[in-house]
Coordinates of C-alpha atoms in Angstrom, one line a residue:
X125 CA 0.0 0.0 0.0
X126 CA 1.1 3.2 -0.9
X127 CA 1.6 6.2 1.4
X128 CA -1.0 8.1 -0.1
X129 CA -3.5 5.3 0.0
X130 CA -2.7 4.8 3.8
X131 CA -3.2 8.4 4.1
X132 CA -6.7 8.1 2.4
X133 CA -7.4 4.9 4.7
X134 CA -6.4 6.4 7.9
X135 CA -8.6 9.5 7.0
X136 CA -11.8 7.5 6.0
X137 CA -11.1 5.1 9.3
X138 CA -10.5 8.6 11.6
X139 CA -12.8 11.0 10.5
X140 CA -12.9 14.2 12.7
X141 CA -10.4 12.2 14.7
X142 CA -7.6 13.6 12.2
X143 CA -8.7 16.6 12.1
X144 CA -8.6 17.5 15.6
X145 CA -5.5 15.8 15.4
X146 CA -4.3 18.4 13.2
X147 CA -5.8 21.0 14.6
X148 CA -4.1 20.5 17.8
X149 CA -0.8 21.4 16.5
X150 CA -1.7 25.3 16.7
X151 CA -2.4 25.3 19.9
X152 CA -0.5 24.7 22.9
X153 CA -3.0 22.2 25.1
X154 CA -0.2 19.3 25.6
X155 CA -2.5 17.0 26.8
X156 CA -4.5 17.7 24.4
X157 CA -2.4 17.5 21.7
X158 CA -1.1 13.8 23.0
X159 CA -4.3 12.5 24.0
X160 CA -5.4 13.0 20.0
X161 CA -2.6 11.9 18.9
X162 CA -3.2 8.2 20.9
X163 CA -6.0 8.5 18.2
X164 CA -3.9 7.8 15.5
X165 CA -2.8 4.7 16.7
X166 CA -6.0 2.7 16.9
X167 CA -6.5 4.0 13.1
X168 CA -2.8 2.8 12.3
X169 CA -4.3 -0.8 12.9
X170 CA -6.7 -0.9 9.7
X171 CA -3.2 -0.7 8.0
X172 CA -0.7 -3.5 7.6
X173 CA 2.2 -3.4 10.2
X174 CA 5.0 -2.1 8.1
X175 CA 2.7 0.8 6.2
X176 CA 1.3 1.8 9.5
X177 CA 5.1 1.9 10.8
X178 CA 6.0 4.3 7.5
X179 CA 3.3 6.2 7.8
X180 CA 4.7 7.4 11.2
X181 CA 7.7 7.9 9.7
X182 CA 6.9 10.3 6.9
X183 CA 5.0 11.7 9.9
X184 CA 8.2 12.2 11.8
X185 CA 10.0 13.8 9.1
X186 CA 7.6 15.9 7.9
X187 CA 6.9 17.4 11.5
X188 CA 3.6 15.8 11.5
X189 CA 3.9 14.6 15.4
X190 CA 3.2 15.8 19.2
X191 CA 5.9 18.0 20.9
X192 CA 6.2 17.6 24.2
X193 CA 7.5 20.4 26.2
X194 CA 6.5 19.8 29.5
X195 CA 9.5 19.4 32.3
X196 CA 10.5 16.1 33.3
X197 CA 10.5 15.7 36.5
X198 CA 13.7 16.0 38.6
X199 CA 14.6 12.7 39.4
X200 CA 14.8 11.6 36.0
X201 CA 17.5 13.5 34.3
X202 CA 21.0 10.8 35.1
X203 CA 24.6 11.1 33.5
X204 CA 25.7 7.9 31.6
X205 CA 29.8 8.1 29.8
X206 CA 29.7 11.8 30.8
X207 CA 26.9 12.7 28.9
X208 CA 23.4 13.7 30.4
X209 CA 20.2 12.9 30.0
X210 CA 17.2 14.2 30.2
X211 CA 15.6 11.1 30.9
X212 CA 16.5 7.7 31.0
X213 CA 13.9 6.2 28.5
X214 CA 14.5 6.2 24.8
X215 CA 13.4 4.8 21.6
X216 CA 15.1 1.7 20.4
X217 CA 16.8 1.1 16.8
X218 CA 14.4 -0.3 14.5
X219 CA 11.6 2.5 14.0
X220 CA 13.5 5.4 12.8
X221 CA 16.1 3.3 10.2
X222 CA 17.6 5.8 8.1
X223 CA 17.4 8.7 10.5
X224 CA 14.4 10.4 8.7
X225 CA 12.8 12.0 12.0
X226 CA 15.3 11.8 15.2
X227 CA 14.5 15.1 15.8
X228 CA 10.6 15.0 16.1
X229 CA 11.1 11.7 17.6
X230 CA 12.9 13.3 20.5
X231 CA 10.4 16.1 20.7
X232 CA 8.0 13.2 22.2
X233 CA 9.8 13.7 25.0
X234 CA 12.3 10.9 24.9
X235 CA 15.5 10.8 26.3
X236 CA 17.5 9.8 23.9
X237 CA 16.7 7.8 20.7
X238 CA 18.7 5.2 18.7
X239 CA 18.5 5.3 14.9
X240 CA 19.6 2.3 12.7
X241 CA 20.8 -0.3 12.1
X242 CA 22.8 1.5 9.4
X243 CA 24.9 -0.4 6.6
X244 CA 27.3 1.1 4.4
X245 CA 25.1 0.6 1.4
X246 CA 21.6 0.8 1.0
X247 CA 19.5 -2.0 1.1
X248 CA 15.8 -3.2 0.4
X249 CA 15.8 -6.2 3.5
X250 CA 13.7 -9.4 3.3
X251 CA 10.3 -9.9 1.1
X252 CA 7.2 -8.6 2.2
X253 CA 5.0 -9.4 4.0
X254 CA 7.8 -9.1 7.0
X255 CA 6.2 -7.3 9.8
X256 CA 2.8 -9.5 12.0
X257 CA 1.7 -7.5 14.6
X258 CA -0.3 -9.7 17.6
X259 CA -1.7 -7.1 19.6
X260 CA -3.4 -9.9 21.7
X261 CA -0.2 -10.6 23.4
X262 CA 0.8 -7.2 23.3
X263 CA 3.8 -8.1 20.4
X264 CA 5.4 -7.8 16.9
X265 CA 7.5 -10.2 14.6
X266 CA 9.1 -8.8 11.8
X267 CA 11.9 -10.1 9.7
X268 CA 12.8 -6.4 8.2
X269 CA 16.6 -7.2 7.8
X270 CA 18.1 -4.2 8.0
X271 CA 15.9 -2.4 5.0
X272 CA 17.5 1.2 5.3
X273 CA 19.0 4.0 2.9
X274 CA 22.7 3.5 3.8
X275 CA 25.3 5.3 5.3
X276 CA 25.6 8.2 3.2
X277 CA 22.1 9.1 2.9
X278 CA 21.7 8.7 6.8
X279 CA 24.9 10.9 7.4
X280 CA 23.7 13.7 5.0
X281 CA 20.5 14.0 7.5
X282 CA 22.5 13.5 10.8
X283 CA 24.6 16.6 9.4
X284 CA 21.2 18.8 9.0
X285 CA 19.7 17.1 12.8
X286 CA 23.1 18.3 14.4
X287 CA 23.7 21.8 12.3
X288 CA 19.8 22.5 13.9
X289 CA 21.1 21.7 17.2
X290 CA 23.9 23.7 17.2
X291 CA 22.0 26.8 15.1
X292 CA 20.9 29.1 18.3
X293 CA 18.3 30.4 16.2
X294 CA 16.3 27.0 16.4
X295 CA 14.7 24.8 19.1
X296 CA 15.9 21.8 19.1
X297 CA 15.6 18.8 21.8
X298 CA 17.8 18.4 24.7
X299 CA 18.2 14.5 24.2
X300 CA 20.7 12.7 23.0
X301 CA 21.2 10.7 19.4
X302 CA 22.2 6.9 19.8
X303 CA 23.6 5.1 15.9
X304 CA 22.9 1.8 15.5
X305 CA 25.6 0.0 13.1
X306 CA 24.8 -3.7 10.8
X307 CA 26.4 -4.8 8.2
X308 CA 25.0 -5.5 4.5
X309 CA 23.5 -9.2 3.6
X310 CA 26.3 -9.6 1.5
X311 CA 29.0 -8.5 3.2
X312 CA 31.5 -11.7 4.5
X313 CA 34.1 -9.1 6.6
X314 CA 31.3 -7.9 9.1
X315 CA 34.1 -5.8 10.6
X316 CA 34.7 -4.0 7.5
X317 CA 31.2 -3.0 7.6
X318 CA 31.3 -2.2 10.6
X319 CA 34.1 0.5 10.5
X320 CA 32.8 1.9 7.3
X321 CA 29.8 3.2 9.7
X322 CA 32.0 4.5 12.2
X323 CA 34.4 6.4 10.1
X324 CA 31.2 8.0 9.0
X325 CA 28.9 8.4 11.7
X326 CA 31.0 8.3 14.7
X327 CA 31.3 12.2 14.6
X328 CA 27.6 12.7 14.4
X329 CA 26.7 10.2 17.4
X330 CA 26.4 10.9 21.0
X331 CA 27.2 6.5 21.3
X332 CA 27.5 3.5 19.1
X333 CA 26.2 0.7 18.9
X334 CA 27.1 -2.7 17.0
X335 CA 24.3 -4.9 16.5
X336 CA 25.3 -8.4 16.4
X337 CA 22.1 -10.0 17.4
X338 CA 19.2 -9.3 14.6
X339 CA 18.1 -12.7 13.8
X340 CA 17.1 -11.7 10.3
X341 CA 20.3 -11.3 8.7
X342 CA 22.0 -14.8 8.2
X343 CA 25.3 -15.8 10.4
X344 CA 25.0 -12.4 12.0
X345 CA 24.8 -13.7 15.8
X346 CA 27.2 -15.5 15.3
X347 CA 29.4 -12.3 15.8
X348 CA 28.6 -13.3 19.5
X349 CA 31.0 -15.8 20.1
X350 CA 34.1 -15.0 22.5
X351 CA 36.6 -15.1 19.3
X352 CA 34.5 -13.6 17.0
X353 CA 33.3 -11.3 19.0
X354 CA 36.5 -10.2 20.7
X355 CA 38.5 -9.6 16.8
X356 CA 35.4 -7.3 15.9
X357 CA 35.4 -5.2 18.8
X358 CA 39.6 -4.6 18.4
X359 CA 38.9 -4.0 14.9
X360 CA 35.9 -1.4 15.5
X361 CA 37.7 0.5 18.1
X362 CA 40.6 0.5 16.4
X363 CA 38.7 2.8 13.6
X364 CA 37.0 4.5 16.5
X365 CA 40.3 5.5 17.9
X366 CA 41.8 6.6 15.1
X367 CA 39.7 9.2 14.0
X368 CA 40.4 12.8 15.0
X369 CA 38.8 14.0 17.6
X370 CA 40.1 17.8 18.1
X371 CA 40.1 17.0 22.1
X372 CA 37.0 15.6 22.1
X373 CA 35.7 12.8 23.7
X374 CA 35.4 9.7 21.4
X375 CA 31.7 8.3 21.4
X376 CA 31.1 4.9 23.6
X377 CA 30.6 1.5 21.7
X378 CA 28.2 -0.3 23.2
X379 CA 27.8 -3.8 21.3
X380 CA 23.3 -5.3 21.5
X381 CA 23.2 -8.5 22.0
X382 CA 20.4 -11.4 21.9
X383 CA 18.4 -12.5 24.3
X384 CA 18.9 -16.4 23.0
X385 CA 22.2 -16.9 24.8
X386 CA 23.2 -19.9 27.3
X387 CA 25.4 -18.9 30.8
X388 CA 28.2 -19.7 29.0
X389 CA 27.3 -17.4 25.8
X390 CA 26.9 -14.5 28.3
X391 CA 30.1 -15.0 30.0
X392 CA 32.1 -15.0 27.2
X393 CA 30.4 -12.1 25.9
X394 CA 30.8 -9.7 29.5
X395 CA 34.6 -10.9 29.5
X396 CA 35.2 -9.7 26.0
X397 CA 33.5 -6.8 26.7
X398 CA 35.5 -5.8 30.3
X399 CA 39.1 -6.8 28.4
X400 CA 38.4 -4.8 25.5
X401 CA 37.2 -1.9 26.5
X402 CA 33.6 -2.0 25.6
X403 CA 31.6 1.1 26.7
X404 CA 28.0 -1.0 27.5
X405 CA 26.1 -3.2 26.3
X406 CA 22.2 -3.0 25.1
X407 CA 20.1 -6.0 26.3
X408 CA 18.3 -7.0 24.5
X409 CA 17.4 -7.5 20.4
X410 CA 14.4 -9.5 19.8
X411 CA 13.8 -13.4 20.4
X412 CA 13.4 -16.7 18.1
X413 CA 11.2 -18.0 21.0
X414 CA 7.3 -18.6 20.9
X415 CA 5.8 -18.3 24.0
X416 CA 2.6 -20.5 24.0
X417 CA 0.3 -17.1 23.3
X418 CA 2.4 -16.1 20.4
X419 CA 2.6 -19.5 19.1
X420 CA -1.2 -20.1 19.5
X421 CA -1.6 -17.6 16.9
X422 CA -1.4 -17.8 13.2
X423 CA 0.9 -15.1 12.8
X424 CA 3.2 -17.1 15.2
X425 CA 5.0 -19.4 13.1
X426 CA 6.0 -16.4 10.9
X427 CA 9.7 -16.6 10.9
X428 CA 11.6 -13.4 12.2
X429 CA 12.3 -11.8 15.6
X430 CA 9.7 -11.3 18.4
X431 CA 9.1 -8.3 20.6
X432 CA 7.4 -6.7 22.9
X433 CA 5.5 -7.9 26.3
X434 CA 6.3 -11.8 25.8
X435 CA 10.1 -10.6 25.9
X436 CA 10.2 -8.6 29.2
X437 CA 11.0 -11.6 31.7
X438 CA 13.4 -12.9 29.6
X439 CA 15.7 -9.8 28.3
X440 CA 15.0 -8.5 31.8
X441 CA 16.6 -11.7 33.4
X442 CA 19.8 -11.9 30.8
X443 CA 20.2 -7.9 32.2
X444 CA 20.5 -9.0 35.3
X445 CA 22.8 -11.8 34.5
X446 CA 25.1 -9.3 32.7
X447 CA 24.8 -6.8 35.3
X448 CA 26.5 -9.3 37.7
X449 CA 28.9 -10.9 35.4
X450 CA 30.2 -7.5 34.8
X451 CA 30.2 -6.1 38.3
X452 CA 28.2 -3.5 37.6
X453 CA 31.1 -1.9 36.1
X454 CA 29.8 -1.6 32.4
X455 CA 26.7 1.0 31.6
X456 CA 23.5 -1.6 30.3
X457 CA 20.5 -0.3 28.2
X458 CA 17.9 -2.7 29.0
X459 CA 15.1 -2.8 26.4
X460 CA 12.4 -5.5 25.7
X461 CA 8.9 -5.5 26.4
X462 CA 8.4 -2.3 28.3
X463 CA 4.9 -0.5 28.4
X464 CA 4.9 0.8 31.8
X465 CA 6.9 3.4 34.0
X466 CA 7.2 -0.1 36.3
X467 CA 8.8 -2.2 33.9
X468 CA 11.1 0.4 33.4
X469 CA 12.1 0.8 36.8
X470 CA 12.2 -3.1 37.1
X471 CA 15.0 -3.1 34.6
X472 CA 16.8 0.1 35.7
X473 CA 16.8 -2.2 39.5
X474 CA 17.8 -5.3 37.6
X475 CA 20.8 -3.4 36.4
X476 CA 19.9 -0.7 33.4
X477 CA 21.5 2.7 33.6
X478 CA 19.2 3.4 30.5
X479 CA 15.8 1.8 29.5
X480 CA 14.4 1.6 26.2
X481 CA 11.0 1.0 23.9
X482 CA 9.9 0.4 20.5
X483 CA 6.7 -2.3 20.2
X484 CA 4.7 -0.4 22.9
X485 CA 5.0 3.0 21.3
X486 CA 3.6 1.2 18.0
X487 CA 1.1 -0.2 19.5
X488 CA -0.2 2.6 22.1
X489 CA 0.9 5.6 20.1
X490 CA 2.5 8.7 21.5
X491 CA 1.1 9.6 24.7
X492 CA 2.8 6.6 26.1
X493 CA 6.4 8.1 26.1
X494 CA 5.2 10.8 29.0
X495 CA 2.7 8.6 31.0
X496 CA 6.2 5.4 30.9
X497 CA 8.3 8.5 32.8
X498 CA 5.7 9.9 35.3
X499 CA 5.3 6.0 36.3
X500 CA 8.7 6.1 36.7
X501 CA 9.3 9.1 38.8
X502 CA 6.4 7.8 40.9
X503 CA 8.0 4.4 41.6
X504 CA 11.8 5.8 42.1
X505 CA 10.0 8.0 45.0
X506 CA 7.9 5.0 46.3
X507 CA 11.0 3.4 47.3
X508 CA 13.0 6.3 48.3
X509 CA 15.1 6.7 45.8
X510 CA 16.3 10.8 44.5
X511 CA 17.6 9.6 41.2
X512 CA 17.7 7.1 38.5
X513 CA 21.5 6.5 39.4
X514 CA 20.3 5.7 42.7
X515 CA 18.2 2.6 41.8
X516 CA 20.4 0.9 39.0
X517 CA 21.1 -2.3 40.2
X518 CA 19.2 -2.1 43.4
X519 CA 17.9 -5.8 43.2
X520 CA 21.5 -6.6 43.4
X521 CA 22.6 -5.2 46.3
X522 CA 19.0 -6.2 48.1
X523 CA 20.4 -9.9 47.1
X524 CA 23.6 -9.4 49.0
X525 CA 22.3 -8.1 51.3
X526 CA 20.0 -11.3 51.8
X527 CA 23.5 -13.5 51.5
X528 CA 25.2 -11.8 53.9
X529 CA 22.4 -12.4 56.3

């Protein structure tokens, strides 16, 4: 389906709904303007998963979405590698590809978001149909495989996000800009790939990340293992490091991994990461698992990565097994399944200095991003904690604690 006929769909299916939605762009009725907004994503449903997903797109880079200017509330704002945040929740890679929208999507009032993956040329990704939403289990599986415009287009547009930002004359969001790195289908020296997106994104990213774990492009996780793993992060940060910086700090690389890993998998994987000087680590990509409600339904055996609510236990318990196998000395990004300001706060205790979403925000629309980081603030000052900093890792040291007793 085209653009244009999802536009004409969405506007037969939403009626007066769109045009209040549009209407509330002139005025300056936040609430307002987010609780319309939700509208939209009910009306994104009559469309297939991956129109409805590029419709929000063009929205983003056309301006077309919800700017959120209320204050965060205190406790949220954290410093992670030096760099601060406004917030702690952000918007995984996977939604904005090719960097078409970074800056509306941080106006939703994100923290930081995560663009990518990025390969050094462009490519189309698997056949269609490649996204299957099942919204009775609160989840997505798509098999995109890395479909994005390629490193040249996306560092033209990170070159007109960051001019805006540094151009006094315009308001720009306070967050910060994540770039997610893959390599092309075709490529057999991953690493190459690899440092062709750093040598030309590094300079435009606040951190890195190399994605090792999509399950949709072939031998790709198997970048995990300890060898592997280990001669692509020397390579990597070798082109890191060798760029010049002018005196300025070099951006972390962070490496995502899967959430399909045994003990021994995620041992190997925190030890390569502590001897080579890994920055962090995002945990987690999607699964290959079917949890018996996914599996129960016929868009279940659709081969491709699952996300969402079915994930949360699971990502949420390999973050805490990273969190201890690296002492706590590594910053994590825990992501998977998060809807609510209580999941995030369950994986910032289980060990995430940052917390991300993707599948939710798809599925709820935008009004989600404030209501995740009021639920937040709320539960951080439940348990008596002043800042995000605070709490990270907190199940951790309650364990101890229970040891030593």
């Amino acid at each position: 389906m085209s653009l244009a006929a999802a536009w004409r769909r969405l506007a037969y299916v939403a009626g007066g709904a769109s045009a209040g939605f549009l209407a509330s762009y002139r005025h300056d009725f936040k609430q307002l303007e987010f609780d319309v907004a939700a509208l939209s994503g009910p009306a994104l449903r009559f469309l297939d998963g991956e129109t409805a997903h590029n419709v929000a797109i063009w929205a983003a880079a056309h301006g077309l979405l919800p700017k959120e200017t209320r204050p965060d509330p205190p406790s949220l704002r954290t410093t992670v590698w030096d760099r601060d945040f406004p917030n702690p929740l952000g918007l995984a890679a996977g939604f904005d590809k090719s960097a078409e929208g970074p800056e509306a999507l941080l106006n939703l009032g994100f923290g930081f978001v995560e663009i990518g993956s990025v390969t050094p040329l462009p490519q189309p990704g698997n056949a269609k149909p490649r996204v299957f939403r099942i919204e009775e289990e609160g989840a997505v599986i798509n098999r995109y495989g890395f479909n994005n415009d390629g490193v040249d287009a996306v560092r033209q547009r990170l070159k007109t996000f960051r001019n805006r930002q540094d151009d006094p004359s315009t308001s720009t969001p306070a967050g910060l800009l994540g770039v997610n790195l893959g390599k092309n289908k075709a490529t057999e020296d991953a690493a190459a790939d690899y440092c062709i997106g750093v040598a030309k994104l590094a300079r435009l990213a606040d951190y890195l990340v190399i994605n090792v774990s999509s399950p949709n492009t072939p031998g790709l996780r198997a970048l995990q293992g300890r060898r592997e793993l280990q001669s692509l992060v020397r390579r990597v940060k070798a082109e890191r490091d060798a760029l010049a910086w002018h005196g300025k700090p070099a951006p972390p690389l962070l490496i995502k991994i899967a959430p399909d890993l045994t003990a021994e998998d995620l041992g190997d994987i925190a030890a390569v990461a502590l001897s080579e000087g890994v920055d962090g680590l995002v945990v987690s990509n999607t699964t290959l698992e079917r949890p018996p409600g996914v599996a129960a339904h016929p868009a279940g055996a659709e081969a491709g990565g699952l996300s969402g609510a079915p994930l949360f236990e699971r990502s949420t318990a390999v973050l805490g097994q990273l969190y201890r196998l690296t002492h706590g000395r590594l910053p994590l990004i825990g992501v998977g399944g998060v809807s609510t300001g209580e999941q995030a706060y369950r994986k910032i205790r289980a060990g995430a200095s940052l917390v991300q979403l993707y599948t939710s925000l798809a599925l709820s629309g935008p009004a989600l991003v404030r209501r995740v980081k009021l639920e937040l603030a709320a539960c951080l000052a439940r348990d008596g904690f002043k800042s995000v900093a605070d709490a990270v890792g907190a199940d951790h040291r309650r364990d101890a604690q229970g040891r030593r007793a």
